[in-house]
JSON list of C-alpha atoms in Angstrom, two decimals:
[
{"chain": "K", "resi": 1250, "resn": "MET", "atom": "CA", "xyz": [0.00, 0.00, 0.00]},
{"chain": "K", "resi": 1251, "resn": "GLN", "atom": "CA", "xyz": [1.28, 3.43, -0.92]},
{"chain": "K", "resi": 1252, "resn": "ILE", "atom": "CA", "xyz": [0.30, 6.29, 1.39]},
{"chain": "K", "resi": 1253, "resn": "SER", "atom": "CA", "xyz": [0.08, 9.54, -0.58]},
{"chain": "K", "resi": 1254, "resn": "ALA", "atom": "CA", "xyz": [1.38, 12.85, 0.75]},
{"chain": "K", "resi": 1255, "resn": "ARG", "atom": "CA", "xyz": [-2.26, 13.92, 0.93]},
{"chain": "K", "resi": 1256, "resn": "GLY", "atom": "CA", "xyz": [-3.15, 10.86, 3.07]},
{"chain": "K", "resi": 1257, "resn": "ASP", "atom": "CA", "xyz": [-0.13, 11.35, 5.33]},
{"chain": "K", "resi": 1258, "resn": "TYR", "atom": "CA", "xyz": [-0.93, 15.04, 5.84]},
{"chain": "K", "resi": 1259, "resn": "ALA", "atom": "CA", "xyz": [-4.60, 14.26, 6.50]},
{"chain": "K", "resi": 1260, "resn": "VAL", "atom": "CA", "xyz": [-3.79, 11.70, 9.20]},
{"chain": "K", "resi": 1261, "resn": "ARG", "atom": "CA", "xyz": [-1.22, 13.99, 10.81]},
{"chain": "K", "resi": 1262, "resn": "ALA", "atom": "CA", "xyz": [-3.64, 16.95, 10.81]},
{"chain": "K", "resi": 1263, "resn": "ALA", "atom": "CA", "xyz": [-6.38, 14.75, 12.28]},
{"chain": "K", "resi": 1264, "resn": "LEU", "atom": "CA", "xyz": [-3.99, 13.60, 15.02]},
{"chain": "K", "resi": 1265, "resn": "SER", "atom": "CA", "xyz": [-3.29, 17.24, 15.90]},
{"chain": "K", "resi": 1266, "resn": "LEU", "atom": "CA", "xyz": [-7.03, 17.86, 16.04]},
{"chain": "K", "resi": 1267, "resn": "ALA", "atom": "CA", "xyz": [-7.51, 14.72, 18.15]},
{"chain": "K", "resi": 1268, "resn": "THR", "atom": "CA", "xyz": [-4.96, 15.95, 20.66]},
{"chain": "K", "resi": 1269, "resn": "ALA", "atom": "CA", "xyz": [-6.76, 19.30, 20.92]},
{"chain": "K", "resi": 1270, "resn": "TYR", "atom": "CA", "xyz": [-10.31, 17.87, 20.80]},
{"chain": "K", "resi": 1271, "resn": "PRO", "atom": "CA", "xyz": [-12.80, 19.54, 21.18]},
{"chain": "K", "resi": 1272, "resn": "THR", "atom": "CA", "xyz": [-10.85, 22.81, 20.90]},
{"chain": "K", "resi": 1273, "resn": "LEU", "atom": "CA", "xyz": [-10.51, 24.50, 17.52]},
{"chain": "K", "resi": 1274, "resn": "LEU", "atom": "CA", "xyz": [-7.08, 24.73, 15.88]},
{"chain": "K", "resi": 1275, "resn": "SER", "atom": "CA", "xyz": [-6.15, 27.12, 13.09]},
{"chain": "K", "resi": 1276, "resn": "THR", "atom": "CA", "xyz": [-4.60, 25.84, 9.88]},
{"chain": "K", "resi": 1277, "resn": "GLN", "atom": "CA", "xyz": [-1.56, 27.92, 10.78]},
{"chain": "K", "resi": 1278, "resn": "ALA", "atom": "CA", "xyz": [-1.18, 26.11, 14.13]},
{"chain": "K", "resi": 1279, "resn": "ILE", "atom": "CA", "xyz": [-1.56, 22.65, 12.54]},
{"chain": "K", "resi": 1280, "resn": "ALA", "atom": "CA", "xyz": [0.81, 23.50, 9.69]},
{"chain": "K", "resi": 1281, "resn": "ALA", "atom": "CA", "xyz": [3.44, 24.78, 12.12]},
{"chain": "K", "resi": 1282, "resn": "GLU", "atom": "CA", "xyz": [3.11, 21.79, 14.48]},
{"chain": "K", "resi": 1283, "resn": "GLN", "atom": "CA", "xyz": [3.25, 19.23, 11.67]},
{"chain": "K", "resi": 1284, "resn": "ASP", "atom": "CA", "xyz": [5.69, 21.12, 9.41]},
{"chain": "K", "resi": 1285, "resn": "MET", "atom": "CA", "xyz": [3.47, 21.07, 6.33]},
{"chain": "K", "resi": 1286, "resn": "PRO", "atom": "CA", "xyz": [2.51, 23.68, 3.72]},
{"chain": "K", "resi": 1287, "resn": "ARG", "atom": "CA", "xyz": [-0.54, 25.63, 4.87]},
{"chain": "K", "resi": 1288, "resn": "LYS", "atom": "CA", "xyz": [-2.19, 25.85, 1.43]},
{"chain": "K", "resi": 1289, "resn": "PHE", "atom": "CA", "xyz": [-1.94, 22.10, 0.91]},
{"chain": "K", "resi": 1290, "resn": "LEU", "atom": "CA", "xyz": [-3.23, 21.54, 4.45]},
{"chain": "K", "resi": 1291, "resn": "GLU", "atom": "CA", "xyz": [-6.24, 23.77, 3.73]},
{"chain": "K", "resi": 1292, "resn": "ALA", "atom": "CA", "xyz": [-7.16, 21.58, 0.74]},
{"chain": "K", "resi": 1293, "resn": "VAL", "atom": "CA", "xyz": [-6.79, 18.42, 2.84]},
{"chain": "K", "resi": 1294, "resn": "LEU", "atom": "CA", "xyz": [-8.93, 19.88, 5.63]},
{"chain": "K", "resi": 1295, "resn": "ALA", "atom": "CA", "xyz": [-11.59, 20.82, 3.07]},
{"chain": "K", "resi": 1296, "resn": "ASP", "atom": "CA", "xyz": [-11.74, 17.14, 1.99]},
{"chain": "K", "resi": 1297, "resn": "LEU", "atom": "CA", "xyz": [-12.03, 16.06, 5.63]},
{"chain": "K", "resi": 1298, "resn": "ARG", "atom": "CA", "xyz": [-14.79, 18.63, 6.19]},
{"chain": "K", "resi": 1299, "resn": "ARG", "atom": "CA", "xyz": [-16.76, 17.39, 3.15]},
{"chain": "K", "resi": 1300, "resn": "ALA", "atom": "CA", "xyz": [-16.44, 13.84, 4.51]},
{"chain": "K", "resi": 1301, "resn": "GLY", "atom": "CA", "xyz": [-17.84, 14.95, 7.89]},
{"chain": "K", "resi": 1302, "resn": "ILE", "atom": "CA", "xyz": [-14.63, 14.15, 9.77]},
{"chain": "K", "resi": 1303, "resn": "VAL", "atom": "CA", "xyz": [-13.83, 17.73, 10.75]},
{"chain": "K", "resi": 1304, "resn": "ARG", "atom": "CA", "xyz": [-15.92, 20.83, 11.24]},
{"chain": "K", "resi": 1305, "resn": "ALA", "atom": "CA", "xyz": [-14.86, 24.36, 10.43]},
{"chain": "K", "resi": 1306, "resn": "GLN", "atom": "CA", "xyz": [-15.68, 27.58, 12.21]},
{"chain": "K", "resi": 1307, "resn": "ARG", "atom": "CA", "xyz": [-15.11, 30.93, 10.53]},
{"chain": "K", "resi": 1308, "resn": "GLY", "atom": "CA", "xyz": [-13.99, 34.13, 12.15]},
{"chain": "K", "resi": 1309, "resn": "ALA", "atom": "CA", "xyz": [-11.17, 35.48, 14.26]},
{"chain": "K", "resi": 1310, "resn": "GLU", "atom": "CA", "xyz": [-11.60, 32.65, 16.78]},
{"chain": "K", "resi": 1311, "resn": "GLY", "atom": "CA", "xyz": [-12.22, 30.11, 14.02]},
{"chain": "K", "resi": 1312, "resn": "GLY", "atom": "CA", "xyz": [-10.42, 27.01, 12.98]},
{"chain": "K", "resi": 1313, "resn": "TYR", "atom": "CA", "xyz": [-11.00, 23.29, 12.68]},
{"chain": "K", "resi": 1314, "resn": "ALA", "atom": "CA", "xyz": [-12.03, 20.59, 15.12]},
{"chain": "K", "resi": 1315, "resn": "LEU", "atom": "CA", "xyz": [-12.95, 16.94, 14.80]},
{"chain": "K", "resi": 1316, "resn": "ALA", "atom": "CA", "xyz": [-16.66, 16.50, 14.16]},
{"chain": "K", "resi": 1317, "resn": "ARG", "atom": "CA", "xyz": [-16.73, 13.41, 16.40]},
{"chain": "K", "resi": 1318, "resn": "PRO", "atom": "CA", "xyz": [-14.68, 12.25, 19.39]},
{"chain": "K", "resi": 1319, "resn": "PRO", "atom": "CA", "xyz": [-11.24, 10.84, 18.42]},
{"chain": "K", "resi": 1320, "resn": "ARG", "atom": "CA", "xyz": [-12.24, 7.32, 19.48]},
{"chain": "K", "resi": 1321, "resn": "GLU", "atom": "CA", "xyz": [-14.94, 7.37, 16.75]},
{"chain": "K", "resi": 1322, "resn": "VAL", "atom": "CA", "xyz": [-12.66, 8.31, 13.85]},
{"chain": "K", "resi": 1323, "resn": "THR", "atom": "CA", "xyz": [-10.47, 5.67, 12.21]},
{"chain": "K", "resi": 1324, "resn": "ILE", "atom": "CA", "xyz": [-7.36, 6.10, 10.13]},
{"chain": "K", "resi": 1325, "resn": "GLY", "atom": "CA", "xyz": [-9.16, 4.33, 7.27]},
{"chain": "K", "resi": 1326, "resn": "GLN", "atom": "CA", "xyz": [-11.95, 6.92, 7.26]},
{"chain": "K", "resi": 1327, "resn": "ILE", "atom": "CA", "xyz": [-9.39, 9.69, 6.94]},
{"chain": "K", "resi": 1328, "resn": "LEU", "atom": "CA", "xyz": [-7.45, 7.99, 4.14]},
{"chain": "K", "resi": 1329, "resn": "ARG", "atom": "CA", "xyz": [-10.64, 7.32, 2.16]},
{"chain": "K", "resi": 1330, "resn": "ALA", "atom": "CA", "xyz": [-11.79, 10.92, 2.60]},
{"chain": "K", "resi": 1331, "resn": "VAL", "atom": "CA", "xyz": [-8.71, 12.30, 0.85]},
{"chain": "K", "resi": 1332, "resn": "ASP", "atom": "CA", "xyz": [-7.61, 9.46, -1.45]},
{"chain": "K", "resi": 1333, "resn": "GLY", "atom": "CA", "xyz": [-10.69, 7.36, -2.14]},
{"chain": "K", "resi": 1334, "resn": "PRO", "atom": "CA", "xyz": [-10.72, 3.54, -1.86]},
{"chain": "K", "resi": 1335, "resn": "LEU", "atom": "CA", "xyz": [-7.85, 1.94, 0.05]},
{"chain": "K", "resi": 1336, "resn": "ALA", "atom": "CA", "xyz": [-6.93, -0.63, -2.58]},
{"chain": "K", "resi": 1337, "resn": "GLY", "atom": "CA", "xyz": [-7.20, -0.33, -6.31]},
{"chain": "K", "resi": 1338, "resn": "VAL", "atom": "CA", "xyz": [-5.93, -2.32, -9.25]},
{"chain": "K", "resi": 1339, "resn": "ARG", "atom": "CA", "xyz": [-5.51, -0.20, -12.37]},
{"chain": "K", "resi": 1340, "resn": "GLY", "atom": "CA", "xyz": [-8.35, 2.05, -11.20]},
{"chain": "K", "resi": 1341, "resn": "LEU", "atom": "CA", "xyz": [-10.69, -0.83, -10.34]},
{"chain": "K", "resi": 1342, "resn": "ARG", "atom": "CA", "xyz": [-11.77, -2.17, -7.00]},
{"chain": "K", "resi": 1343, "resn": "PRO", "atom": "CA", "xyz": [-10.18, -5.58, -6.35]},
{"chain": "K", "resi": 1344, "resn": "GLU", "atom": "CA", "xyz": [-13.49, -7.45, -6.72]},
{"chain": "K", "resi": 1345, "resn": "GLU", "atom": "CA", "xyz": [-14.04, -5.83, -10.13]},
{"chain": "K", "resi": 1346, "resn": "THR", "atom": "CA", "xyz": [-10.87, -7.30, -11.66]},
{"chain": "K", "resi": 1347, "resn": "ARG", "atom": "CA", "xyz": [-11.11, -10.24, -14.05]},
{"chain": "K", "resi": 1348, "resn": "TYR", "atom": "CA", "xyz": [-8.27, -12.29, -15.53]},
{"chain": "K", "resi": 1349, "resn": "GLU", "atom": "CA", "xyz": [-7.99, -15.31, -17.78]},
{"chain": "K", "resi": 1350, "resn": "GLY", "atom": "CA", "xyz": [-5.71, -18.30, -17.70]},
{"chain": "K", "resi": 1351, "resn": "ALA", "atom": "CA", "xyz": [-2.89, -18.47, -15.18]},
{"chain": "K", "resi": 1352, "resn": "ALA", "atom": "CA", "xyz": [-3.99, -15.20, -13.51]},
{"chain": "K", "resi": 1353, "resn": "GLU", "atom": "CA", "xyz": [-7.66, -16.14, -13.05]},
{"chain": "K", "resi": 1354, "resn": "ASN", "atom": "CA", "xyz": [-7.30, -16.43, -9.25]},
{"chain": "K", "resi": 1355, "resn": "LEU", "atom": "CA", "xyz": [-5.49, -13.11, -8.84]},
{"chain": "K", "resi": 1356, "resn": "PRO", "atom": "CA", "xyz": [-8.64, -11.13, -7.84]},
{"chain": "K", "resi": 1357, "resn": "ARG", "atom": "CA", "xyz": [-8.84, -13.27, -4.69]},
{"chain": "K", "resi": 1358, "resn": "LEU", "atom": "CA", "xyz": [-5.33, -12.14, -3.71]},
{"chain": "K", "resi": 1359, "resn": "TRP", "atom": "CA", "xyz": [-6.17, -8.47, -4.38]},
{"chain": "K", "resi": 1360, "resn": "VAL", "atom": "CA", "xyz": [-9.27, -8.78, -2.17]},
{"chain": "K", "resi": 1361, "resn": "ALA", "atom": "CA", "xyz": [-7.12, -10.37, 0.56]},
{"chain": "K", "resi": 1362, "resn": "VAL", "atom": "CA", "xyz": [-4.63, -7.50, 0.35]},
{"chain": "K", "resi": 1363, "resn": "ARG", "atom": "CA", "xyz": [-7.46, -5.00, 0.77]},
{"chain": "K", "resi": 1364, "resn": "ALA", "atom": "CA", "xyz": [-8.87, -6.98, 3.72]},
{"chain": "K", "resi": 1365, "resn": "ALA", "atom": "CA", "xyz": [-5.44, -6.99, 5.40]},
{"chain": "K", "resi": 1366, "resn": "VAL", "atom": "CA", "xyz": [-5.10, -3.22, 5.01]},
{"chain": "K", "resi": 1367, "resn": "ARG", "atom": "CA", "xyz": [-8.63, -2.72, 6.34]},
{"chain": "K", "resi": 1368, "resn": "GLN", "atom": "CA", "xyz": [-7.80, -4.89, 9.35]},
{"chain": "K", "resi": 1369, "resn": "VAL", "atom": "CA", "xyz": [-5.28, -2.27, 10.38]},
{"chain": "K", "resi": 1370, "resn": "VAL", "atom": "CA", "xyz": [-6.50, 1.15, 9.25]},
{"chain": "K", "resi": 1371, "resn": "ASP", "atom": "CA", "xyz": [-10.21, 0.55, 9.94]},
{"chain": "K", "resi": 1372, "resn": "GLU", "atom": "CA", "xyz": [-9.52, -0.80, 13.42]},
{"chain": "K", "resi": 1373, "resn": "VAL", "atom": "CA", "xyz": [-7.21, 1.95, 14.71]},
{"chain": "K", "resi": 1374, "resn": "SER", "atom": "CA", "xyz": [-8.80, 5.17, 15.94]},
{"chain": "K", "resi": 1375, "resn": "LEU", "atom": "CA", "xyz": [-7.26, 8.59, 16.34]},
{"chain": "K", "resi": 1376, "resn": "ALA", "atom": "CA", "xyz": [-7.55, 8.17, 20.12]},
{"chain": "K", "resi": 1377, "resn": "GLU", "atom": "CA", "xyz": [-5.51, 4.96, 19.97]},
{"chain": "K", "resi": 1378, "resn": "MET", "atom": "CA", "xyz": [-2.86, 6.63, 17.82]},
{"chain": "K", "resi": 1379, "resn": "VAL", "atom": "CA", "xyz": [-2.59, 9.62, 20.15]},
{"chain": "K", "resi": 1380, "resn": "SER", "atom": "CA", "xyz": [-2.33, 7.42, 23.24]},
{"chain": "K", "resi": 1381, "resn": "GLY", "atom": "CA", "xyz": [-0.01, 4.91, 21.58]},
{"chain": "K", "resi": 1382, "resn": "LYS", "atom": "CA", "xyz": [-2.28, 2.09, 22.80]},
{"chain": "K", "resi": 1383, "resn": "LEU", "atom": "CA", "xyz": [-2.79, 0.23, 19.55]},
{"chain": "K", "resi": 1384, "resn": "PRO", "atom": "CA", "xyz": [-5.03, -2.85, 19.29]},
{"chain": "K", "resi": 1385, "resn": "GLY", "atom": "CA", "xyz": [-3.34, -6.17, 20.04]},
{"chain": "K", "resi": 1386, "resn": "HIS", "atom": "CA", "xyz": [-3.43, -7.45, 16.47]},
{"chain": "K", "resi": 1387, "resn": "VAL", "atom": "CA", "xyz": [-1.66, -4.29, 15.27]},
{"chain": "K", "resi": 1388, "resn": "ARG", "atom": "CA", "xyz": [0.95, -4.51, 18.04]},
{"chain": "K", "resi": 1389, "resn": "ARG", "atom": "CA", "xyz": [1.63, -8.12, 17.01]},
{"chain": "K", "resi": 1390, "resn": "LEU", "atom": "CA", "xyz": [2.21, -7.04, 13.41]},
{"chain": "K", "resi": 1391, "resn": "ILE", "atom": "CA", "xyz": [4.63, -4.33, 14.52]},
{"chain": "K", "resi": 1392, "resn": "ALA", "atom": "CA", "xyz": [6.48, -6.82, 16.74]},
{"chain": "K", "resi": 1393, "resn": "ARG", "atom": "CA", "xyz": [7.18, -9.27, 13.93]},
{"chain": "K", "resi": 1394, "resn": "PRO", "atom": "CA", "xyz": [10.94, -9.57, 13.32]},
{"chain": "K", "resi": 1395, "resn": "ASP", "atom": "CA", "xyz": [10.65, -8.58, 9.65]},
{"chain": "K", "resi": 1396, "resn": "ALA", "atom": "CA", "xyz": [8.09, -5.77, 10.13]},
{"chain": "K", "resi": 1397, "resn": "TRP", "atom": "CA", "xyz": [10.67, -3.00, 10.17]},
{"chain": "K", "resi": 1398, "resn": "GLU", "atom": "CA", "xyz": [12.89, -4.47, 7.43]},
{"chain": "K", "resi": 1399, "resn": "PRO", "atom": "CA", "xyz": [12.65, -3.01, 3.93]},
{"chain": "K", "resi": 1400, "resn": "ARG", "atom": "CA", "xyz": [12.07, -5.43, 1.05]}
]
């Protein structure tokens, strides 16, 4: 799975908002804390607002806040809000792929890959990320000897 810059920025911004919840944060404050370009951040926050993940308040005391408590927002929801579906194969959803011959069973593998990604990003909330208390199945993945090795 490739995490786009947009997805990375969205998760980082949401983590800043989770830490401040329910207080509003300005785009300037988030951009400074996370060392990201403010204009790009504004576009990302607009996507998160359209998805109902954050709310915006205008004015001198305005800014952004999570629309729901951090324990109710998953990393997967954030990634989908800014990048669309988690797994795609040439622009198709895994279950939409069709192959002939030797590759005929490949769609099953693509669906399994998507399920594995979902098992992590859809089951980890912003609150868990902020606290560092990840679910057991995620901790076990991180603890695998090869988890931190590049391939």
